[in-house]
Each structure stands twice: as structure tokens, then as C-alpha cells.
Amino acid sequence: KAITDTFSPRLKGSEIVIDELNMTDEEIQAIRKIMIVACGSAYHAGVTGKYVFEGMARIPVEVDLASEFRYRDPIMEEGTLVIVISQSGETADSLAALRESKERGAKVLGIVNVVGSSIAREADNVMYTWAGPEIAVATTKAYSSQLIALYLLAIKFGKVKGVVSKEQVYSYIEDLKRLPEQVEMLLNNKVKIQKFANRYLAAHEVFFIGRGIDYAISMEGSLKLKEISYIHSEAYAAGELKHGTISLIEEGTLVAAVLTQKELYKKMISNMVEVSTRGAFVLAVTNEGNDEVERAADYVIYIPETNKFFANSLAIIPLQLFSYYISVGRGCDVDKPRNLAKSVTV
Ligand code: F1P
């Protein structure tokens, strides 16, 4: 719903018009570097944004946690666009990063859900995500909307900068329009995920692994699990396994492997074999029709086919459902997890 109801990209001639984006083509032309800063799930959306902006618009991107940003002396040359992502628009560290960026002469674009919030007011430009009020503490729909905002920005920036052709714009928009129905299909599969989750209610820890965009999805999947179920969970770039993490794998450890990027299947499959030979139970979240993965995994959840840049919007759904059912099964309060606040303003 966040996807269908939020944005209205239109094609006008060969140009893509996004009503929600308050930026001129001249401002877009002037961008030389993008720095994305945010906290929590918004940060994970930003990590996806890095791959999307670089892949689609060929703009160099840095992503940083807003809470760490203050300890840097970031180089913001002419043409640096800082993108601050925040559902609430009030997160103290994100707001501080915005102010510091402006002081250093950068232009700031806010991707914000709450209209009129501090970040929305202080940013030079705002793209509202219109995801509606978020009741639960753990973000889901605002995260989905942030992803869509980033995809649209990348398409638009790529088009204005002459990297993306008109035909590509059409095809990206077609893929975006299919997402809501594909998300619906995944939601209809929830009983299967619930059954699987029920087997892991007593898990002590769960690892999520992926490469590239799939690593960004893994980070958000892991955060959802720990924040609402209190099970220790970490996301690792799969290539890092052999640099230490693999020693944590024991008989029966659940490892969720995310594989949505076809060119990375081979390497990911070898990581899955690495952990399963050490006793891990491997859950794979992957694209339909991937028989090789079927052989290497103990359990497979398929996501429908989409553009490689948009896979996060689909792969995150089973991971969110998994966390949700674990949380419910363990008797946790899904909407109000302990120790967490909806808006971190101090
Ligand atoms: C950032 C955030 C959320 C998280 C929780 C605490 O908030 O880390 O991602 O779900 O609500 O704050 P925001 O800057 O996106 O409002």
C-alpha cells in the first residue's frame, strides 16, 4: 500500500515527473556526490540507496550513520548533495547531521514521512514519503516508501544526467508498478513463513548474509528480528564470513541467505555450503526458478522477478513476516518492543 499510494511518477515526453520531488533539473545537474545520512532502518534504506544511485545514475555515494557523522570531518565540495532519511523527521542525530551539512555548504534533501517535522522544515528540499502514521515502533511501511523514494530519485537523476535512456525509464516504471501486486503475493504466502518461524521460537541467534544490495536487505532483516523478538541477530557481508564470523556457526544455527542478484548466485551458494557444512540450517530468500539454490539450502522462500535494483522491496517482506511471527510466537509486544522509542529526539 505504501508503494501504490505514495508516489505518482509520470512520464511527460521523455521526462519523468515526480510531484513529490522538489528539485529542479539544474539542481540535479549540479550534483557531483551524494552523502546519505540516517539512523536505524532509514540508514538501511540509505545503504540500498548507495547501490541504486551508483548503479542507475552513476553518482558517487557515501552512506553514514547519522550518529557517527559528527565524529567525522566530512569533505563536502561544491556539488555535494546530502540526503537525510527519517520517518519521524525528528531524530536528533539526523537533524544534527543536516545542520552540520548546511554549515559546510552542502545542499540537503530530506526524505521524510512526517509533514512539517524539523528535518522537513530545515532541509533545502523535501521529498515526503506519505506512508501515513506509523503506529508500531519498528518501521515497515515507511522503510518501503523510503526505498521507493530512493529508486525514483535514482531514475530521475540518471535521466537528467543522461545516464538512463527514455526506454529504461519506461521499463523501470513498469517494474515499479508491478511491485504492489508482487508484495501482495508475498503477503499471501504468510502461513508458510509462520510455520517456518514457529520452528525457531527458541533460537539464540540468527545470522543474515548477503552481498551488495542483498547485504543491505540482510541488515534490515536482522534489525527487525532483534528489535521485535529480542533474539540476537547480525547481518554480515557474505564475503566477510571467512574473516571471523564463520567461527560463530554451530550445529543448528539459523543462517538466512539473501540472493536476489543473479551475478552473485555462485559466490553466495559457496557461502551457504560453507555454513551448512559447519552445521547451519540455511534459509534462502531468492528469485523464482533458482534450482541451484534449492539444492544448497534447507528451506527456500521465493520472491517474484523484478529489476535487480528493486529486489529489496520484495525480499524484505518475508524477512519482516519471519520476525513478526517469531515475535508473536514468543509472546512479545510486536508494536511496542521493550526499550525502544518511536522517535529518538535526544
Ligand atoms: C530512526 C529509527 C527507526 C526505528 C526506531 C528508532 O527513526 O532508528 O528506524 O524503527 O523507530 O528510530 P527515523 O529517523 O526514521 O524517524
Coordinates of C-alpha atoms and ligand atoms in Angstrom, one line a residue:
K1 CA 0.0 0.0 0.0
A2 CA 2.9 2.3 0.8
I3 CA 4.1 1.7 -2.7
T4 CA 0.8 2.3 -4.6
D5 CA -0.5 5.2 -2.5
T6 CA 2.7 7.1 -2.0
F7 CA 4.2 8.3 -5.3
S8 CA 2.9 9.3 -8.6
P9 CA 5.7 9.2 -11.1
R10 CA 4.6 10.3 -14.6
L11 CA 6.2 10.5 -17.9
K12 CA 5.9 13.8 -19.7
G13 CA 7.5 13.4 -23.1
S14 CA 10.8 11.7 -22.3
E15 CA 11.0 13.3 -18.9
I16 CA 10.0 11.7 -15.6
V17 CA 7.9 13.9 -13.4
I18 CA 7.8 13.2 -9.7
D19 CA 5.4 15.6 -8.0
E20 CA 6.8 14.8 -4.6
L21 CA 10.3 15.9 -5.6
N22 CA 11.0 19.5 -5.0
M23 CA 14.2 19.8 -7.1
T24 CA 14.9 21.5 -10.4
D25 CA 16.9 19.8 -13.3
E26 CA 19.6 22.4 -12.8
E27 CA 20.0 21.4 -9.2
I28 CA 20.2 17.8 -10.2
Q29 CA 22.7 18.5 -12.9
A30 CA 24.9 20.2 -10.3
I31 CA 25.2 17.0 -8.1
R32 CA 28.7 15.6 -8.1
K33 CA 28.5 13.4 -4.9
I34 CA 25.7 12.2 -2.7
M35 CA 26.1 11.6 1.1
I36 CA 23.3 9.7 2.7
V37 CA 22.9 10.0 6.5
A38 CA 20.2 8.4 8.7
C39 CA 19.6 6.1 11.7
G40 CA 18.3 2.6 12.1
S41 CA 16.0 1.3 9.3
A42 CA 16.3 4.6 7.5
Y43 CA 20.1 4.0 7.4
H44 CA 19.5 0.6 5.9
A45 CA 17.3 2.2 3.2
G46 CA 20.2 4.5 2.6
V47 CA 22.7 1.6 2.2
T48 CA 20.3 0.3 -0.6
G49 CA 20.3 3.8 -2.0
K50 CA 24.1 3.6 -2.4
Y51 CA 23.9 0.7 -4.8
V52 CA 20.9 2.2 -6.6
F53 CA 22.4 5.7 -7.2
E54 CA 25.7 4.3 -8.2
G55 CA 24.2 1.7 -10.5
M56 CA 21.4 3.8 -12.1
A57 CA 22.7 7.3 -12.0
R58 CA 26.5 6.8 -11.8
I59 CA 26.8 9.3 -9.0
P60 CA 29.4 8.6 -6.3
V61 CA 27.7 7.9 -2.9
E62 CA 28.8 7.8 0.7
V63 CA 26.4 6.4 3.4
D64 CA 26.9 7.1 7.1
L65 CA 25.1 6.6 10.3
A66 CA 23.9 10.0 11.5
S67 CA 25.1 9.1 15.0
E68 CA 28.6 8.7 13.7
F69 CA 28.6 11.6 11.3
R70 CA 29.6 14.1 14.0
Y71 CA 32.9 12.4 14.6
R72 CA 34.0 12.9 11.0
D73 CA 35.3 15.9 9.3
P74 CA 33.5 15.2 6.0
I75 CA 34.6 16.7 2.8
M76 CA 31.8 18.5 1.1
E77 CA 32.9 20.0 -2.1
E78 CA 30.8 22.1 -4.4
G79 CA 28.0 19.8 -5.8
T80 CA 27.7 17.6 -2.7
L81 CA 24.0 16.7 -2.0
V82 CA 23.3 15.3 1.4
I83 CA 20.2 13.1 1.7
V84 CA 18.8 12.8 5.2
I85 CA 16.3 10.0 5.5
S86 CA 14.0 9.9 8.5
Q87 CA 10.5 8.6 9.1
S88 CA 9.8 10.9 12.0
G89 CA 11.8 13.9 10.8
E90 CA 12.8 14.5 14.4
T91 CA 15.7 12.0 15.0
A92 CA 18.3 14.1 16.9
D93 CA 21.4 12.7 15.2
S94 CA 19.9 13.0 11.8
L95 CA 18.8 16.6 12.4
A96 CA 22.3 17.4 13.7
A97 CA 23.9 15.9 10.6
L98 CA 21.5 18.0 8.5
R99 CA 22.6 21.2 10.3
E100 CA 26.3 20.4 10.1
S101 CA 26.0 19.7 6.3
K102 CA 24.3 23.0 5.7
E103 CA 27.0 24.8 7.7
R104 CA 29.6 23.1 5.5
G105 CA 27.8 24.5 2.4
A106 CA 26.1 21.3 1.2
K107 CA 22.5 21.2 -0.2
V108 CA 20.3 18.9 1.9
L109 CA 17.4 16.9 0.6
G110 CA 15.2 15.3 3.2
I111 CA 13.3 12.1 2.6
V112 CA 10.8 12.4 5.4
N113 CA 7.4 10.9 6.4
V114 CA 6.0 13.4 8.9
V115 CA 4.9 16.6 7.3
G116 CA 6.2 19.8 8.9
S117 CA 8.8 17.9 11.1
S118 CA 12.1 19.6 11.9
I119 CA 14.1 17.8 9.2
A120 CA 11.4 18.6 6.6
R121 CA 11.5 22.3 7.6
E122 CA 15.2 22.7 7.7
A123 CA 16.2 20.7 4.6
D124 CA 16.7 22.7 1.3
N125 CA 14.3 20.3 -0.4
V126 CA 11.9 17.7 0.9
M127 CA 10.5 14.5 -0.7
Y128 CA 7.7 13.4 1.5
T129 CA 7.0 9.6 1.6
W130 CA 3.3 9.9 2.5
A131 CA 3.4 6.5 4.2
G132 CA 0.7 7.6 6.7
P133 CA 1.1 7.5 10.5
E134 CA 3.4 4.7 11.8
I135 CA 1.8 3.1 14.8
A136 CA 4.4 0.4 15.5
V137 CA 7.8 1.3 16.8
A138 CA 9.6 -0.9 14.3
T139 CA 9.4 0.7 10.9
T140 CA 8.0 -1.3 8.0
K141 CA 5.9 0.8 5.6
A142 CA 7.9 3.9 6.0
Y143 CA 11.0 1.9 5.1
S144 CA 9.3 0.6 2.0
S145 CA 8.3 4.1 1.0
Q146 CA 11.9 5.3 1.6
L147 CA 13.2 2.7 -0.8
I148 CA 10.7 3.7 -3.5
A149 CA 11.7 7.4 -3.0
L150 CA 15.4 6.4 -3.5
Y151 CA 14.6 4.4 -6.6
L152 CA 12.6 7.3 -8.1
L153 CA 15.4 9.7 -7.3
A154 CA 18.0 7.5 -8.9
I155 CA 15.9 7.1 -12.1
K156 CA 15.2 10.8 -12.2
F157 CA 18.9 11.8 -11.5
G158 CA 20.1 9.2 -14.1
K159 CA 17.7 10.6 -16.7
V160 CA 18.6 14.2 -16.1
K161 CA 22.3 13.3 -16.2
G162 CA 21.8 11.4 -19.5
V163 CA 22.8 8.0 -18.0
V164 CA 19.3 6.5 -18.2
S165 CA 17.5 6.4 -21.5
K166 CA 13.8 7.0 -22.0
E167 CA 13.3 3.3 -22.7
Q168 CA 15.0 2.4 -19.4
V169 CA 12.8 4.9 -17.6
Y170 CA 9.7 3.2 -19.1
S171 CA 10.9 -0.2 -18.1
Y172 CA 11.9 0.9 -14.5
I173 CA 8.4 2.5 -14.1
E174 CA 6.7 -0.7 -15.3
D175 CA 8.7 -2.7 -12.8
L176 CA 7.8 -0.3 -10.0
K177 CA 4.2 -0.5 -10.9
R178 CA 4.3 -4.3 -10.6
L179 CA 5.7 -4.2 -7.1
P180 CA 2.4 -3.7 -5.1
E181 CA 0.9 -6.9 -6.6
Q182 CA 4.1 -8.8 -6.1
V183 CA 4.2 -7.6 -2.4
E184 CA 0.6 -8.8 -2.2
M185 CA 1.7 -12.3 -3.5
L186 CA 4.4 -12.4 -0.8
L187 CA 1.9 -11.4 1.9
N188 CA -0.4 -14.2 0.8
N189 CA 2.4 -16.6 1.5
K190 CA 2.4 -15.8 5.2
V191 CA 1.2 -19.1 6.5
K192 CA 4.3 -20.8 5.1
I193 CA 6.5 -18.3 6.8
Q194 CA 4.6 -18.5 10.1
K195 CA 5.1 -22.3 10.1
F196 CA 8.8 -21.9 9.5
A197 CA 9.1 -19.2 12.1
N198 CA 7.4 -21.4 14.7
R199 CA 10.4 -23.8 14.4
Y200 CA 12.8 -21.1 15.6
L201 CA 11.0 -19.5 18.5
A202 CA 13.7 -20.7 20.9
A203 CA 16.7 -19.6 18.7
H204 CA 19.5 -17.9 20.5
E205 CA 20.9 -16.2 17.4
V206 CA 20.3 -15.8 13.7
F207 CA 22.7 -14.7 11.0
F208 CA 21.7 -12.9 7.8
I209 CA 24.1 -12.9 4.9
G210 CA 24.1 -11.3 1.5
R211 CA 26.3 -9.4 -1.0
G212 CA 25.7 -6.0 -2.5
I213 CA 22.1 -4.9 -2.3
D214 CA 21.4 -8.3 -0.6
Y215 CA 23.7 -7.2 2.2
A216 CA 21.6 -4.1 2.7
I217 CA 18.4 -6.2 2.8
S218 CA 20.1 -8.6 5.3
M219 CA 20.9 -5.6 7.6
E220 CA 17.3 -4.6 7.8
G221 CA 16.1 -8.2 8.2
S222 CA 18.5 -8.6 11.1
L223 CA 17.4 -5.4 12.7
K224 CA 13.7 -6.3 12.5
L225 CA 14.4 -9.6 14.2
K226 CA 16.4 -8.3 17.1
E227 CA 14.2 -5.3 17.8
I228 CA 10.9 -7.1 17.9
S229 CA 11.9 -10.6 19.1
Y230 CA 15.0 -9.9 21.2
I231 CA 16.9 -12.7 19.5
H232 CA 20.5 -11.9 19.0
S233 CA 21.0 -11.4 15.3
E234 CA 23.7 -10.0 13.0
A235 CA 23.9 -9.3 9.3
Y236 CA 27.2 -10.0 7.6
A237 CA 28.5 -9.3 4.1
A238 CA 28.8 -12.9 3.0
G239 CA 32.4 -12.4 1.9
E240 CA 33.3 -11.5 5.5
L241 CA 32.3 -14.9 6.8
K242 CA 35.7 -16.4 6.5
H243 CA 37.3 -13.4 8.2
G244 CA 35.9 -14.3 11.6
T245 CA 32.1 -14.8 11.6
I246 CA 32.2 -18.4 10.5
S247 CA 33.6 -19.4 13.9
L248 CA 30.2 -18.5 15.4
I249 CA 28.3 -21.1 13.4
E250 CA 27.3 -24.1 15.4
E251 CA 25.1 -27.2 14.8
G252 CA 21.6 -25.9 14.1
T253 CA 22.4 -22.1 13.9
L254 CA 19.9 -20.5 11.5
V255 CA 21.5 -18.6 8.7
A256 CA 19.3 -16.6 6.4
A257 CA 20.9 -16.1 3.0
V258 CA 19.6 -13.5 0.7
L259 CA 20.3 -14.0 -3.0
T260 CA 18.4 -11.7 -5.4
Q261 CA 21.4 -10.6 -7.6
K262 CA 21.9 -13.2 -10.3
E263 CA 25.6 -12.4 -10.9
L264 CA 26.2 -13.2 -7.2
Y265 CA 24.4 -16.6 -7.0
K266 CA 27.6 -18.6 -7.4
K267 CA 29.5 -16.9 -4.6
M268 CA 26.5 -16.9 -2.3
I269 CA 25.9 -20.6 -2.9
S270 CA 29.5 -21.3 -1.9
N271 CA 28.9 -19.3 1.3
M272 CA 25.8 -21.3 2.0
V273 CA 27.8 -24.5 1.6
E274 CA 30.5 -23.1 3.9
V275 CA 28.0 -22.6 6.7
S276 CA 25.9 -25.7 6.2
T277 CA 29.0 -27.9 6.3
R278 CA 29.5 -26.5 9.8
G279 CA 26.0 -27.5 10.9
A280 CA 24.0 -24.3 10.0
F281 CA 20.4 -24.6 8.8
V282 CA 20.2 -22.4 5.7
L283 CA 17.1 -20.4 4.8
A284 CA 17.4 -18.9 1.4
V285 CA 15.4 -15.9 0.1
T286 CA 15.8 -15.8 -3.6
N287 CA 14.3 -15.3 -7.0
E288 CA 11.9 -17.8 -8.5
G289 CA 13.3 -20.6 -10.6
N290 CA 16.7 -20.9 -8.9
D291 CA 17.3 -24.6 -8.7
E292 CA 20.9 -24.4 -7.7
V293 CA 19.9 -22.5 -4.5
E294 CA 17.3 -25.1 -3.9
R295 CA 20.0 -27.8 -3.6
A296 CA 22.2 -25.7 -1.3
A297 CA 19.5 -24.5 1.1
D298 CA 17.5 -26.3 3.7
Y299 CA 14.4 -24.1 3.1
V300 CA 13.7 -21.7 0.3
I301 CA 11.4 -18.7 0.1
Y302 CA 10.9 -17.3 -3.4
I303 CA 10.4 -13.7 -4.4
P304 CA 8.9 -12.7 -7.7
E305 CA 11.1 -11.4 -10.5
T306 CA 11.8 -7.7 -10.6
N307 CA 14.5 -5.3 -11.7
K308 CA 17.7 -6.1 -9.7
F309 CA 17.7 -2.6 -8.1
F310 CA 14.2 -3.1 -6.7
A311 CA 14.6 -6.6 -5.2
N312 CA 14.9 -5.2 -1.7
S313 CA 11.3 -4.1 -1.8
L314 CA 10.3 -7.7 -2.2
A315 CA 12.9 -9.7 -0.3
I316 CA 12.3 -7.6 2.9
I317 CA 8.6 -8.8 3.1
P318 CA 9.3 -12.5 4.0
L319 CA 12.1 -11.3 6.4
Q320 CA 9.7 -8.9 8.1
L321 CA 7.0 -11.6 8.3
F322 CA 9.5 -14.0 9.8
S323 CA 10.4 -11.5 12.6
Y324 CA 6.8 -10.7 13.1
Y325 CA 5.8 -14.4 13.6
I326 CA 8.8 -15.1 15.9
S327 CA 7.8 -12.1 18.0
V328 CA 4.2 -13.1 18.3
G329 CA 5.2 -16.7 18.9
R330 CA 7.4 -15.7 21.8
G331 CA 4.7 -13.5 23.3
C332 CA 6.5 -10.2 22.7
D333 CA 4.7 -6.9 22.1
V334 CA 5.3 -6.5 18.3
D335 CA 4.1 -2.9 18.2
K336 CA 5.9 -1.7 21.4
P337 CA 9.2 -3.5 21.8
R338 CA 11.0 -3.0 25.1
N339 CA 13.5 -0.2 25.4
L340 CA 12.7 1.4 22.0
A341 CA 11.1 4.7 21.3
K342 CA 9.4 5.7 18.0
S343 CA 11.3 8.9 17.8
V344 CA 14.8 9.3 19.2
T345 CA 15.0 13.0 19.9
V346 CA 17.8 13.2 22.4
Ligands
F1P1 C1 15.1 6.1 13.0 C2 14.9 4.8 13.9 C3 13.8 3.9 13.3 C4 13.5 2.8 14.2 C5 13.0 3.3 15.6 C6 14.0 4.3 16.2 O1 13.9 6.9 13.0 O2 16.1 4.2 14.1 O3 14.4 3.3 12.1 O4 12.4 2.0 13.7 O5 11.8 3.9 15.4 O6 14.4 5.3 15.2 P1 13.6 7.9 11.9 O7 14.7 8.9 11.9 O8 13.4 7.2 10.6 O9 12.3 8.6 12.4

